[in-house]
PDB file of C-alpha atoms in Angstrom:
ATOM      1  CA  UNK O   1      25.184 163.680 -78.321  1.00 63.00           C
ATOM      2  CA  UNK O   2      21.409 163.559 -78.390  1.00 83.00           C
ATOM      3  CA  UNK O   3      19.487 165.952 -80.619  1.00 92.00           C
ATOM      4  CA  UNK O   4      17.354 167.447 -77.860  1.00 94.00           C
ATOM      5  CA  UNK O   5      15.627 169.901 -80.221  1.00 93.00           C
ATOM      6  CA  UNK O   6      14.244 167.058 -82.345  1.00 95.00           C
ATOM      7  CA  UNK O   7      13.277 165.033 -79.270  1.00 95.00           C
ATOM      8  CA  UNK O   8      11.558 168.119 -77.819  1.00 95.00           C
ATOM      9  CA  UNK O   9       9.474 168.619 -80.996  1.00 95.00           C
ATOM     10  CA  UNK O  10       8.329 164.983 -80.867  1.00 94.00           C
ATOM     11  CA  UNK O  11       7.533 165.264 -77.151  1.00 94.00           C
ATOM     12  CA  UNK O  12       5.539 168.465 -77.672  1.00 95.00           C
ATOM     13  CA  UNK O  13       3.528 166.849 -80.474  1.00 94.00           C
ATOM     14  CA  UNK O  14       2.807 163.827 -78.268  1.00 93.00           C
ATOM     15  CA  UNK O  15       1.826 166.163 -75.421  1.00 93.00           C
ATOM     16  CA  UNK O  16      -0.599 167.996 -77.725  1.00 94.00           C
ATOM     17  CA  UNK O  17      -2.290 164.760 -78.765  1.00 95.00           C
ATOM     18  CA  UNK O  18      -2.226 163.373 -75.213  1.00 95.00           C
ATOM     19  CA  UNK O  19      -3.873 166.511 -73.860  1.00 93.00           C
ATOM     20  CA  UNK O  20      -6.725 166.181 -76.315  1.00 93.00           C
ATOM     21  CA  UNK O  21      -7.150 162.401 -76.261  1.00 96.00           C
ATOM     22  CA  UNK O  22      -6.176 161.425 -72.722  1.00 96.00           C
ATOM     23  CA  UNK O  23      -6.860 164.489 -70.557  1.00 93.00           C
ATOM     24  CA  UNK O  24     -10.003 165.733 -72.288  1.00 93.00           C
ATOM     25  CA  UNK O  25     -11.575 162.441 -73.373  1.00 95.00           C
ATOM     26  CA  UNK O  26     -10.097 159.097 -72.327  1.00 95.00           C
ATOM     27  CA  UNK O  27      -9.831 159.682 -68.560  1.00 94.00           C
ATOM     28  CA  UNK O  28     -13.567 160.476 -68.438  1.00 91.00           C
ATOM     29  CA  UNK O  29     -14.501 157.724 -70.875  1.00 93.00           C
ATOM     30  CA  UNK O  30     -12.465 155.147 -68.967  1.00 91.00           C
ATOM     31  CA  UNK O  31     -13.930 156.222 -65.611  1.00 89.00           C
ATOM     32  CA  UNK O  32     -17.221 154.683 -66.719  1.00 86.00           C
ATOM     33  CA  UNK O  33     -15.537 151.677 -68.300  1.00 81.00           C
ATOM     34  CA  UNK O  34     -15.679 148.384 -66.333  1.00 78.00           C
ATOM     35  CA  UNK O  35     -16.877 150.280 -63.226  1.00 83.00           C
ATOM     36  CA  UNK O  36     -13.439 151.901 -62.945  1.00 85.00           C
ATOM     37  CA  UNK O  37     -14.822 155.027 -61.266  1.00 86.00           C
ATOM     38  CA  UNK O  38     -16.555 152.965 -58.561  1.00 88.00           C
ATOM     39  CA  UNK O  39     -13.386 150.957 -57.955  1.00 86.00           C
ATOM     40  CA  UNK O  40     -11.313 154.142 -57.771  1.00 86.00           C
ATOM     41  CA  UNK O  41     -13.687 155.818 -55.313  1.00 87.00           C
ATOM     42  CA  UNK O  42     -13.727 152.693 -53.135  1.00 89.00           C
ATOM     43  CA  UNK O  43      -9.935 152.586 -53.029  1.00 88.00           C
ATOM     44  CA  UNK O  44      -9.626 156.317 -52.381  1.00 88.00           C
ATOM     45  CA  UNK O  45     -12.160 156.083 -49.533  1.00 89.00           C
ATOM     46  CA  UNK O  46      -9.635 154.011 -47.583  1.00 90.00           C
ATOM     47  CA  UNK O  47      -7.379 157.073 -47.555  1.00 89.00           C
ATOM     48  CA  UNK O  48     -10.012 159.724 -46.871  1.00 88.00           C
ATOM     49  CA  UNK O  49      -8.243 160.624 -43.618  1.00 91.00           C
ATOM     50  CA  UNK O  50      -5.283 161.713 -45.775  1.00 89.00           C
ATOM     51  CA  UNK O  51      -6.990 163.084 -48.903  1.00 87.00           C
ATOM     52  CA  UNK O  52      -9.309 165.334 -46.890  1.00 87.00           C
ATOM     53  CA  UNK O  53      -6.206 167.378 -46.003  1.00 88.00           C
ATOM     54  CA  UNK O  54      -5.469 168.013 -49.704  1.00 85.00           C
ATOM     55  CA  UNK O  55      -6.987 170.622 -51.962  1.00 86.00           C
ATOM     56  CA  UNK O  56      -9.758 169.194 -54.143  1.00 86.00           C
ATOM     57  CA  UNK O  57      -7.654 169.848 -57.276  1.00 87.00           C
ATOM     58  CA  UNK O  58      -4.897 167.587 -55.896  1.00 85.00           C
ATOM     59  CA  UNK O  59      -7.327 164.767 -55.172  1.00 87.00           C
ATOM     60  CA  UNK O  60      -8.773 165.086 -58.682  1.00 87.00           C
ATOM     61  CA  UNK O  61      -5.247 164.974 -60.141  1.00 87.00           C
ATOM     62  CA  UNK O  62      -4.484 161.834 -58.121  1.00 87.00           C
ATOM     63  CA  UNK O  63      -7.691 160.238 -59.373  1.00 89.00           C
ATOM     64  CA  UNK O  64      -6.758 161.083 -62.971  1.00 91.00           C
ATOM     65  CA  UNK O  65      -3.349 159.517 -62.423  1.00 91.00           C
ATOM     66  CA  UNK O  66      -4.987 156.409 -60.946  1.00 91.00           C
ATOM     67  CA  UNK O  67      -7.173 156.029 -64.032  1.00 93.00           C
ATOM     68  CA  UNK O  68      -4.254 156.708 -66.400  1.00 94.00           C
ATOM     69  CA  UNK O  69      -2.263 154.014 -64.614  1.00 94.00           C
ATOM     70  CA  UNK O  70      -5.095 151.494 -64.991  1.00 93.00           C
ATOM     71  CA  UNK O  71      -5.318 152.325 -68.700  1.00 95.00           C
ATOM     72  CA  UNK O  72      -1.695 152.573 -69.761  1.00 96.00           C
ATOM     73  CA  UNK O  73       0.266 150.253 -67.455  1.00 95.00           C
ATOM     74  CA  UNK O  74       1.658 147.011 -68.854  1.00 94.00           C
ATOM     75  CA  UNK O  75      -1.395 144.788 -69.380  1.00 93.00           C
ATOM     76  CA  UNK O  76      -3.684 147.788 -68.790  1.00 94.00           C
ATOM     77  CA  UNK O  77      -7.183 148.493 -70.037  1.00 94.00           C
ATOM     78  CA  UNK O  78      -6.026 150.242 -73.226  1.00 95.00           C
ATOM     79  CA  UNK O  79      -6.038 146.944 -75.124  1.00 93.00           C
ATOM     80  CA  UNK O  80      -9.762 146.498 -74.514  1.00 92.00           C
ATOM     81  CA  UNK O  81     -10.705 150.187 -74.609  1.00 94.00           C
ATOM     82  CA  UNK O  82      -9.092 150.673 -78.035  1.00 94.00           C
ATOM     83  CA  UNK O  83     -11.740 148.372 -79.567  1.00 91.00           C
ATOM     84  CA  UNK O  84     -14.706 149.940 -77.787  1.00 92.00           C
ATOM     85  CA  UNK O  85     -17.359 151.938 -79.618  1.00 89.00           C
ATOM     86  CA  UNK O  86     -16.493 155.260 -77.923  1.00 89.00           C
ATOM     87  CA  UNK O  87     -13.038 155.330 -79.490  1.00 92.00           C
ATOM     88  CA  UNK O  88     -14.558 155.450 -82.967  1.00 90.00           C
ATOM     89  CA  UNK O  89     -15.407 159.151 -82.486  1.00 91.00           C
ATOM     90  CA  UNK O  90     -11.696 160.037 -82.415  1.00 95.00           C
ATOM     91  CA  UNK O  91      -9.836 161.093 -85.546  1.00 95.00           C
ATOM     92  CA  UNK O  92      -7.195 158.915 -87.246  1.00 95.00           C
ATOM     93  CA  UNK O  93      -4.241 160.719 -85.626  1.00 95.00           C
ATOM     94  CA  UNK O  94      -5.740 160.189 -82.160  1.00 95.00           C
ATOM     95  CA  UNK O  95      -6.528 156.524 -82.825  1.00 95.00           C
ATOM     96  CA  UNK O  96      -2.979 155.940 -84.107  1.00 95.00           C
ATOM     97  CA  UNK O  97      -1.667 157.569 -80.917  1.00 96.00           C
ATOM     98  CA  UNK O  98      -3.715 155.165 -78.767  1.00 96.00           C
ATOM     99  CA  UNK O  99      -2.717 152.176 -80.895  1.00 96.00           C
ATOM    100  CA  UNK O 100       0.927 153.094 -80.269  1.00 96.00           C
ATOM    101  CA  UNK O 101       0.210 153.204 -76.517  1.00 95.00           C
ATOM    102  CA  UNK O 102      -1.152 149.645 -76.588  1.00 95.00           C
ATOM    103  CA  UNK O 103       2.282 148.446 -77.705  1.00 95.00           C
ATOM    104  CA  UNK O 104       4.260 150.818 -75.446  1.00 95.00           C
ATOM    105  CA  UNK O 105       3.094 150.707 -71.820  1.00 94.00           C
ATOM    106  CA  UNK O 106       3.688 153.845 -69.786  1.00 93.00           C
ATOM    107  CA  UNK O 107       6.396 153.903 -67.136  1.00 86.00           C
ATOM    108  CA  UNK O 108       5.062 154.483 -63.638  1.00 87.00           C
ATOM    109  CA  UNK O 109       7.834 154.734 -61.101  1.00 89.00           C
ATOM    110  CA  UNK O 110       9.276 156.483 -58.120  1.00 93.00           C
ATOM    111  CA  UNK O 111      12.451 158.061 -59.368  1.00 95.00           C
ATOM    112  CA  UNK O 112      15.455 160.177 -58.509  1.00 95.00           C
ATOM    113  CA  UNK O 113      16.734 162.984 -60.699  1.00 96.00           C
ATOM    114  CA  UNK O 114      20.300 162.103 -61.730  1.00 96.00           C
ATOM    115  CA  UNK O 115      21.206 164.761 -64.295  1.00 95.00           C
ATOM    116  CA  UNK O 116      19.861 167.632 -66.394  1.00 95.00           C
ATOM    117  CA  UNK O 117      21.442 167.214 -69.843  1.00 96.00           C
ATOM    118  CA  UNK O 118      19.404 170.013 -71.465  1.00 95.00           C
ATOM    119  CA  UNK O 119      16.576 172.420 -70.591  1.00 95.00           C
ATOM    120  CA  UNK O 120      13.455 170.446 -69.594  1.00 95.00           C
ATOM    121  CA  UNK O 121      15.257 167.097 -70.054  1.00 96.00           C
ATOM    122  CA  UNK O 122      16.112 164.962 -67.052  1.00 95.00           C
ATOM    123  CA  UNK O 123      17.975 161.722 -66.576  1.00 96.00           C
ATOM    124  CA  UNK O 124      15.867 159.854 -64.045  1.00 96.00           C
ATOM    125  CA  UNK O 125      16.677 156.688 -62.132  1.00 96.00           C
ATOM    126  CA  UNK O 126      13.917 154.348 -61.016  1.00 95.00           C
ATOM    127  CA  UNK O 127      14.213 154.140 -57.222  1.00 94.00           C
ATOM    128  CA  UNK O 128      13.516 150.396 -57.204  1.00 94.00           C
ATOM    129  CA  UNK O 129      14.954 148.942 -60.428  1.00 95.00           C
ATOM    130  CA  UNK O 130      17.734 151.529 -60.830  1.00 95.00           C
ATOM    131  CA  UNK O 131      16.906 151.730 -64.547  1.00 94.00           C
ATOM    132  CA  UNK O 132      17.729 155.116 -66.036  1.00 96.00           C
ATOM    133  CA  UNK O 133      15.532 156.904 -68.541  1.00 94.00           C
ATOM    134  CA  UNK O 134      15.248 160.276 -70.232  1.00 95.00           C
ATOM    135  CA  UNK O 135      12.301 162.428 -69.205  1.00 95.00           C
ATOM    136  CA  UNK O 136      11.102 165.554 -71.002  1.00 95.00           C
ATOM    137  CA  UNK O 137       9.114 167.636 -68.550  1.00 93.00           C
ATOM    138  CA  UNK O 138       8.757 171.430 -68.456  1.00 92.00           C
ATOM    139  CA  UNK O 139       6.723 170.945 -65.252  1.00 90.00           C
ATOM    140  CA  UNK O 140       9.673 169.367 -63.472  1.00 92.00           C
ATOM    141  CA  UNK O 141      11.693 172.529 -64.055  1.00 90.00           C
ATOM    142  CA  UNK O 142       8.896 174.684 -62.633  1.00 90.00           C
ATOM    143  CA  UNK O 143       8.746 172.517 -59.512  1.00 90.00           C
ATOM    144  CA  UNK O 144      12.516 172.649 -59.057  1.00 91.00           C
ATOM    145  CA  UNK O 145      12.424 176.469 -59.219  1.00 90.00           C
ATOM    146  CA  UNK O 146      10.105 176.622 -56.216  1.00 89.00           C
ATOM    147  CA  UNK O 147      11.117 173.647 -54.093  1.00 87.00           C
ATOM    148  CA  UNK O 148      13.663 170.856 -53.879  1.00 84.00           C
ATOM    149  CA  UNK O 149      12.473 167.318 -54.522  1.00 85.00           C
ATOM    150  CA  UNK O 150      14.249 164.160 -53.453  1.00 87.00           C
ATOM    151  CA  UNK O 151      11.838 161.601 -54.865  1.00 89.00           C
ATOM    152  CA  UNK O 152       9.681 161.969 -57.972  1.00 91.00           C
TER     153      UNK O 152
END
């Protein structure tokens, strides 16, 4: 049996660092890196007929996710960003967090919820590869309380 309390503590610590480093700094820093913001806006313009129907906050969230994907996917920009001068303003804990991310690409997938083994923990199955993985996500629980979801 998994020790979900220990896993939760680790996840919450990673979320704290991620909020500070990724959400409050790196997304904005990376937007100006290698003309990423221009590329993103060009790509999003192709879907203006769809995004204009969304609330501005949703479009901004999608743009943040686009940038995060470009940074943290396998072979992403993190390997070059980590050595850039702007990263030097971060503290040692934050730099170590980013160094870990260079060796551990983020999983971006469409998935199906298979099981809920503990509060805020979900067994997910990648809709394409059928790989299963454990997800810790308090937000998933909040979404499930208000609406069903077939694909994540």
